PDB file of C-alpha atoms and ligand atoms in Angstrom:
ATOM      1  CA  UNK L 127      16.387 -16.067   1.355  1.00  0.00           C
ATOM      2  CA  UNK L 128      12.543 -15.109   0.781  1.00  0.00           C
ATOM      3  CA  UNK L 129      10.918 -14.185   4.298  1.00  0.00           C
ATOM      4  CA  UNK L 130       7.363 -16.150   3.600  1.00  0.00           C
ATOM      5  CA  UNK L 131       5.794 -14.983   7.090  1.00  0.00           C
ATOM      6  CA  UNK L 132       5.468 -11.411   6.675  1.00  0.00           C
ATOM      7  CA  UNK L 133       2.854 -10.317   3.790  1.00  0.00           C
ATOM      8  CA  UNK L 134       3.350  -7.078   2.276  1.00  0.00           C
ATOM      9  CA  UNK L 135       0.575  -5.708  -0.068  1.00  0.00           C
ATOM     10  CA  UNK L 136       1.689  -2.944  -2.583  1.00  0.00           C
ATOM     11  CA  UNK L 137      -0.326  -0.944  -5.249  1.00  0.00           C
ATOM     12  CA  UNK L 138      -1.635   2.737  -6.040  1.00  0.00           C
ATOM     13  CA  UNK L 139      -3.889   4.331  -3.753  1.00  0.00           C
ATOM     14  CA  UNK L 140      -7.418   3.285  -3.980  1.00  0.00           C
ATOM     15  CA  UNK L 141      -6.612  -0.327  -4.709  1.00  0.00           C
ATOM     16  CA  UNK L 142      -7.651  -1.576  -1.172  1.00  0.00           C
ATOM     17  CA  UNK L 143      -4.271  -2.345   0.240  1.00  0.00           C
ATOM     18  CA  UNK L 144      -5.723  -1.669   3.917  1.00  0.00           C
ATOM     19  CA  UNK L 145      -8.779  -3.317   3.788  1.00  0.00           C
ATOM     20  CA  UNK L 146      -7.344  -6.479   2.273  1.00  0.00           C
ATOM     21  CA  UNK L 147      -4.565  -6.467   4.455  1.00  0.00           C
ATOM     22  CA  UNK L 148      -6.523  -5.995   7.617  1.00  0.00           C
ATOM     23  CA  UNK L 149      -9.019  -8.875   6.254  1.00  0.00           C
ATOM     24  CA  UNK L 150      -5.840 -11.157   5.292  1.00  0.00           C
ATOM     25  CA  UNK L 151      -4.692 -10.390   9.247  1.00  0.00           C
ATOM     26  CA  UNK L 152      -7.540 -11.664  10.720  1.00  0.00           C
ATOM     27  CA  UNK L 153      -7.986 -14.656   8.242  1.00  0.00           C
ATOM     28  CA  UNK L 154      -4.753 -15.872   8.966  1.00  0.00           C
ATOM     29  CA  UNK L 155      -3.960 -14.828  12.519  1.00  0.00           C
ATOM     30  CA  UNK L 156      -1.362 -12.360  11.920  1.00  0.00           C
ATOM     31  CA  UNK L 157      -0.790  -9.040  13.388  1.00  0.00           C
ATOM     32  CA  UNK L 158      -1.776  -5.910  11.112  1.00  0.00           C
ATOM     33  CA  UNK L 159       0.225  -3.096  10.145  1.00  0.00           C
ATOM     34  CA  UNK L 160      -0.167  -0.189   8.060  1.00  0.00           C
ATOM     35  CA  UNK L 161       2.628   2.214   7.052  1.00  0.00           C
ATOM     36  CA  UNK L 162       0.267   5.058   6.459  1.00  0.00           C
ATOM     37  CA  UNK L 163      -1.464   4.487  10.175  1.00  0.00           C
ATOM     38  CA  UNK L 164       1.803   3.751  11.950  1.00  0.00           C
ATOM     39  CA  UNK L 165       3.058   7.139  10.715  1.00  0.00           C
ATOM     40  CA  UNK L 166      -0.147   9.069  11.829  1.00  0.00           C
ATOM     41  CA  UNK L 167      -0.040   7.257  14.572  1.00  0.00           C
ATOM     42  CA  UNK L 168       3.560   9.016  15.124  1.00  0.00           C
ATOM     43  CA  UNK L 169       2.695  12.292  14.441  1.00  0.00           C
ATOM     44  CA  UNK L 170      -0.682  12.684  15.787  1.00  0.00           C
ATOM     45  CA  UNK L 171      -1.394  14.254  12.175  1.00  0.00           C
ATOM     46  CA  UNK L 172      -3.235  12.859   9.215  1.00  0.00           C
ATOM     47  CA  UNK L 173      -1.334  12.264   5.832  1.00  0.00           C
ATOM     48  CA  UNK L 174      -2.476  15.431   4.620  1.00  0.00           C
ATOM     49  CA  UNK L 175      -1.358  17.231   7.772  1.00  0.00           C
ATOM     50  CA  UNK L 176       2.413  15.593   7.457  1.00  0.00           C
ATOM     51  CA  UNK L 177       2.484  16.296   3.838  1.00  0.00           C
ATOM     52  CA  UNK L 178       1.992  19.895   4.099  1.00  0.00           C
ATOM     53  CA  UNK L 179       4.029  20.437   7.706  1.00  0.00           C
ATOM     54  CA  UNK L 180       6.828  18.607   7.019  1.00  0.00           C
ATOM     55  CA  UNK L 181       6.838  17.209   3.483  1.00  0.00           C
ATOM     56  CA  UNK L 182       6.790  14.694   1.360  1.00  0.00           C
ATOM     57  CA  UNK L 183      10.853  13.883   2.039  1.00  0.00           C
ATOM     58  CA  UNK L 184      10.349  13.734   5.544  1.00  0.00           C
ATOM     59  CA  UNK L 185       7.030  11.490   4.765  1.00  0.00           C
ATOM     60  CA  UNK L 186       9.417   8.887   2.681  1.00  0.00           C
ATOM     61  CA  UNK L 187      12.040   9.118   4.960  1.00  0.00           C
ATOM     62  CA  UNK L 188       9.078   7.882   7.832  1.00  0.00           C
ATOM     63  CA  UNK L 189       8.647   5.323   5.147  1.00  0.00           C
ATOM     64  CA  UNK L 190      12.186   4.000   4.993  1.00  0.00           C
ATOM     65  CA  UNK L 191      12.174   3.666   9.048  1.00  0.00           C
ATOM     66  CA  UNK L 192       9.156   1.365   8.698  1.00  0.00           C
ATOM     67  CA  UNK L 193      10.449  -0.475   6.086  1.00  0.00           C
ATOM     68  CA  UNK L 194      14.058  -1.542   8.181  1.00  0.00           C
ATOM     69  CA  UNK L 195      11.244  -1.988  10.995  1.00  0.00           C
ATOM     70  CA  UNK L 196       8.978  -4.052   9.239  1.00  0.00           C
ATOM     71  CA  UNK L 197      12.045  -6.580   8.262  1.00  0.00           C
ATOM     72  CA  UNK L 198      12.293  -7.075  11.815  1.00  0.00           C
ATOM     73  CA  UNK L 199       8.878  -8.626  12.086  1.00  0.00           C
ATOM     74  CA  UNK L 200       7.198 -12.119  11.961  1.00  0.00           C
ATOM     75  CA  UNK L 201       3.888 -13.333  10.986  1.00  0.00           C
ATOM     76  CA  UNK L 202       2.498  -9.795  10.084  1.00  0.00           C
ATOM     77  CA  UNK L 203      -0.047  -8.876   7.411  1.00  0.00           C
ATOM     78  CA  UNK L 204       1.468  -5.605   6.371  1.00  0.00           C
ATOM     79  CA  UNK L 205      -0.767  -2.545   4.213  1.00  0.00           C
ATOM     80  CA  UNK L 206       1.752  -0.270   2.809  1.00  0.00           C
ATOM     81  CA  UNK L 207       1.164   3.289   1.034  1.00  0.00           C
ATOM     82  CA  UNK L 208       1.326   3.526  -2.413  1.00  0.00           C
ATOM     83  CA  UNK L 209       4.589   5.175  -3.046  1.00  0.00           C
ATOM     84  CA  UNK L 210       6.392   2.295  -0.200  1.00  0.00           C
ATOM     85  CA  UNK L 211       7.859   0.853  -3.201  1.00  0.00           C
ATOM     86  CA  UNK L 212      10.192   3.576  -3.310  1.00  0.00           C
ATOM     87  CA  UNK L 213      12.145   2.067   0.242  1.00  0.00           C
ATOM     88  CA  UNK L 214      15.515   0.282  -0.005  1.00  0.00           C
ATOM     89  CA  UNK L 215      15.466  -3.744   1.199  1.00  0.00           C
ATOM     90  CA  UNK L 216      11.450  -3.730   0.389  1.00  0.00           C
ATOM     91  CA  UNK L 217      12.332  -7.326  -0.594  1.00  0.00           C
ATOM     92  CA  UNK L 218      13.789  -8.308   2.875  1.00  0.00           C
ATOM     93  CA  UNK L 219      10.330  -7.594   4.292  1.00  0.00           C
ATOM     94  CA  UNK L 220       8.609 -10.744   2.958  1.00  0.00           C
ATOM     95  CA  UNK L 221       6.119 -11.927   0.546  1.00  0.00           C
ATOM     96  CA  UNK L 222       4.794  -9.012  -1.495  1.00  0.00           C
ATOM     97  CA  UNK L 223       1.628  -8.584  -2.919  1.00  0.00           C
ATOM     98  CA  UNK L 224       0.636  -6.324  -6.069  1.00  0.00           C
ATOM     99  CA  UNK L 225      -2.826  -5.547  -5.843  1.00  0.00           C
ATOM    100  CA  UNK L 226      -3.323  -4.158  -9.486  1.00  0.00           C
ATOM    101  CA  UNK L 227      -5.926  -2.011 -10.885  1.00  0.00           C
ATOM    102  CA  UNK L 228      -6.397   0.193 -13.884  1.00  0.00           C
ATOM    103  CA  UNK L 229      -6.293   4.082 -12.553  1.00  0.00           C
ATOM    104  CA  UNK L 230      -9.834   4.795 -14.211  1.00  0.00           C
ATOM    105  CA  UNK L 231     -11.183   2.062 -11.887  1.00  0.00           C
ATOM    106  CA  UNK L 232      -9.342   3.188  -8.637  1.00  0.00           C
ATOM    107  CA  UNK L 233     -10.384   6.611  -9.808  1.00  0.00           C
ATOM    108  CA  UNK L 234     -13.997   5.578  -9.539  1.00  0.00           C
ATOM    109  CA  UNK L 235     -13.612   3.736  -6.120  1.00  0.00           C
ATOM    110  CA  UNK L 236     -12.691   6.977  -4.367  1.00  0.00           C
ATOM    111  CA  UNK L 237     -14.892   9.028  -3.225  1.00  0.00           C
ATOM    112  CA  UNK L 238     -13.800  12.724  -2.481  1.00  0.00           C
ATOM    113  CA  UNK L 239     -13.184  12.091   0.858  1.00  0.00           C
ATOM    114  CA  UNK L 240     -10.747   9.293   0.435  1.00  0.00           C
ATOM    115  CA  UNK L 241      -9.473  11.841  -2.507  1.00  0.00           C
ATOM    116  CA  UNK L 242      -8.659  14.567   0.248  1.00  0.00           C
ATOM    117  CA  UNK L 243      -7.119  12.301   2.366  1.00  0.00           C
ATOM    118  CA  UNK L 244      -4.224  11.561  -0.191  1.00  0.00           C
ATOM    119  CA  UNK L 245      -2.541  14.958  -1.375  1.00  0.00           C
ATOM    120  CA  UNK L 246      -0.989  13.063  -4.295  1.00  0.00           C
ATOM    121  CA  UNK L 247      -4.764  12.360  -5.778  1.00  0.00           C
ATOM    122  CA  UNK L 248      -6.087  16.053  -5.438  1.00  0.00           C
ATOM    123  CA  UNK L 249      -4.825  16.717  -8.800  1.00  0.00           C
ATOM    124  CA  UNK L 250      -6.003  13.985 -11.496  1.00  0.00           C
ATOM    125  CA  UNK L 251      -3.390  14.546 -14.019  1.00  0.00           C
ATOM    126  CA  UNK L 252      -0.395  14.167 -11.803  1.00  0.00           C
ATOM    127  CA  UNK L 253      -2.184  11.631 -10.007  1.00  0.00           C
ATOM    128  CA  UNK L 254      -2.363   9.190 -13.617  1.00  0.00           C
ATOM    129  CA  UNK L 255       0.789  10.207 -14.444  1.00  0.00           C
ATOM    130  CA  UNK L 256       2.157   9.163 -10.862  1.00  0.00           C
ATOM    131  CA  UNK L 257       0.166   5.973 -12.079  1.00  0.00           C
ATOM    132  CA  UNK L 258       2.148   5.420 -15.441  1.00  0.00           C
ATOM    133  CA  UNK L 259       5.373   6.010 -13.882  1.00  0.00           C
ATOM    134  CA  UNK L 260       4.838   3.346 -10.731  1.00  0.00           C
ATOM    135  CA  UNK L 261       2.982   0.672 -12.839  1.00  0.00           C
ATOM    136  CA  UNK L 262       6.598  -1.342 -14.068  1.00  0.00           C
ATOM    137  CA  UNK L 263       7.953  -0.945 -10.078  1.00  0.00           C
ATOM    138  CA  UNK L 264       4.945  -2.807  -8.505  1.00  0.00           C
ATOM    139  CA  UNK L 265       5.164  -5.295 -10.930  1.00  0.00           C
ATOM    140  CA  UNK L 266       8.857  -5.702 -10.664  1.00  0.00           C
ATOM    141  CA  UNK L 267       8.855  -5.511  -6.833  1.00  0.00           C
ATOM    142  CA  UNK L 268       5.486  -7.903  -6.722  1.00  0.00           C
ATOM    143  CA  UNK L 269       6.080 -11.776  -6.191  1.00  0.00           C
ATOM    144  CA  UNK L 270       2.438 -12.295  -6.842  1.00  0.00           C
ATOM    145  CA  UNK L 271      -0.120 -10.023  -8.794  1.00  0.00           C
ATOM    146  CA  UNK L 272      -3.925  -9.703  -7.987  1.00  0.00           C
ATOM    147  CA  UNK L 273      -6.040  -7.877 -10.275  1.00  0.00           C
ATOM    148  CA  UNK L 274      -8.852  -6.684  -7.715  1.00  0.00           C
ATOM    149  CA  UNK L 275     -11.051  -5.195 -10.774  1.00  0.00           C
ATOM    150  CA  UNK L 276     -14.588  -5.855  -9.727  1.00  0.00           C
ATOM    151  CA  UNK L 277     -13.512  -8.603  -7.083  1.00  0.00           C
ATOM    152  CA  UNK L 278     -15.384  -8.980  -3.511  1.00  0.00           C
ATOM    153  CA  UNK L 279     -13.303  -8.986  -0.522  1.00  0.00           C
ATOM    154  CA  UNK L 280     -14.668 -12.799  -0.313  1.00  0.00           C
ATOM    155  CA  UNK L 281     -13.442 -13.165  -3.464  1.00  0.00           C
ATOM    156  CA  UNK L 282     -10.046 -11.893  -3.185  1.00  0.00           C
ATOM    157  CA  UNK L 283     -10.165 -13.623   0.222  1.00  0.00           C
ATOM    158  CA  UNK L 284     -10.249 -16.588  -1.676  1.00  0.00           C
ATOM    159  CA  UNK L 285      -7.585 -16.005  -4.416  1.00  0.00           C
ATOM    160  CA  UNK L 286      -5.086 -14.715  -1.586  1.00  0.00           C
ATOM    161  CA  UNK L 287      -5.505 -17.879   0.837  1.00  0.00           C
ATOM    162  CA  UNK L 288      -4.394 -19.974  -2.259  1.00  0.00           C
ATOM    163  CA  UNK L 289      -1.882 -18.065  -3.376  1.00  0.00           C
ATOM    164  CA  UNK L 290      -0.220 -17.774  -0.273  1.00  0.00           C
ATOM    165  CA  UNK L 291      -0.586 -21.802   1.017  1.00  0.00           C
TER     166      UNK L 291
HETATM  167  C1  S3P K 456       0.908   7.803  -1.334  1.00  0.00           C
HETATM  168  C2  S3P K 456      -0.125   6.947  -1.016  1.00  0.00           C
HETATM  169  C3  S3P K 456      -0.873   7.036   0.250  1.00  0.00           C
HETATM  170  C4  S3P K 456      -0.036   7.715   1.331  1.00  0.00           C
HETATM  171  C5  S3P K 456       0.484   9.028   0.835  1.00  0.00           C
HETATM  172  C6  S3P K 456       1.350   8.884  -0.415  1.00  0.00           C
HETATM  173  C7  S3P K 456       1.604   7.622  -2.633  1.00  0.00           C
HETATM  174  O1  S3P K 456      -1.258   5.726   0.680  1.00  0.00           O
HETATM  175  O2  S3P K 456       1.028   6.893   1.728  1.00  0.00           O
HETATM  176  O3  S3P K 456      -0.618   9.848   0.562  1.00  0.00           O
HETATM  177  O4  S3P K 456       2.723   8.151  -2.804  1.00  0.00           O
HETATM  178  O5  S3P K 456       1.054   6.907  -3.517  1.00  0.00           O
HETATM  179  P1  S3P K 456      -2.483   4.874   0.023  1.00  0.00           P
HETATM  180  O6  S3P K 456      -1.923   4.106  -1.120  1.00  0.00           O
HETATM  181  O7  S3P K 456      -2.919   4.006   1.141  1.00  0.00           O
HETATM  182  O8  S3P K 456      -3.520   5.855  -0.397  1.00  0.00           O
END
């Protein structure tokens, strides 16, 4: 059975997952959650901090504890990192989102402070090639797809609330 209450938003970094999420949350009256702040939350460490103390393993394995948590939950508005698509049961969490992009365009929304806050974007090859490989899994895991290419938030506000009623 599809959970509809939850909301999960996937996509590849840049593509506004938080923001939307958070937006969605207070739109709709639902609690927010966000993988990537729930961890640093954890740790008391930024993303950059947990990458390069502990690893990315331990990061995904963090990742997989959320994601049996987040099954748990009702009536939450949920941001997820880009690589969350990786977790086992991500379909038992609830209605998932794909927010799609092309990577030149997410490239150009981040500046390089949101660049050095996601160790998997410092280098841009890997980074697009990361890209190429994930594309087919968010649309695969995605019950919906948004293209947010050159979208407001109002806008996308918009889309979402009918595509979720
Ligand atoms: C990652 C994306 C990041 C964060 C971590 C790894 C990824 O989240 O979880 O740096 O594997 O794509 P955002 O998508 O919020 O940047």
């Amino acid at each position: 059975m599809m959970r509809m209450d939850n909301i999960i938003f996937i996509g590849f970094m840049g593509s506004g997952k938080s923001t939307i999420a958070r937006n969605l949350a207070i739109r709709s009256d639902r609690i927010f959650l966000d993988s990537d702040l729930l961890i640093e939350a954890k740790f008391n460490q930024n993303i950059t901090e947990i990458f390069k103390n502990k690893g990315e393993e331990f990061f995904r394995e963090q990742e997989q504890k959320l994601a049996d948590f987040f099954s748990s939950c009702n009536n939450a508005c949920i941001a997820s990192g880009g690589g969350f698509i990786q977790v086992k049961n991500l379909e038992k969490i609830g209605f998932c989102i794909y927010l799609k992009a092309s990577f030149e365009y997410l490239k150009k929304r981040l500046n390089e402070d949101e660049i050095a806050k996601r160790p998997l974007f410092y280098d841009e090859i890997k980074a697009k090639k990361l890209y190429n490989e994930r594309i087919k899994s968010y649309e695969d895991k995605a019950d919906i797809i948004i293209d947010i290419e050159n979208k407001s938030i109002d806008i996308l506000m918009d889309e979402l609330k009918k595509a979720i009623k």
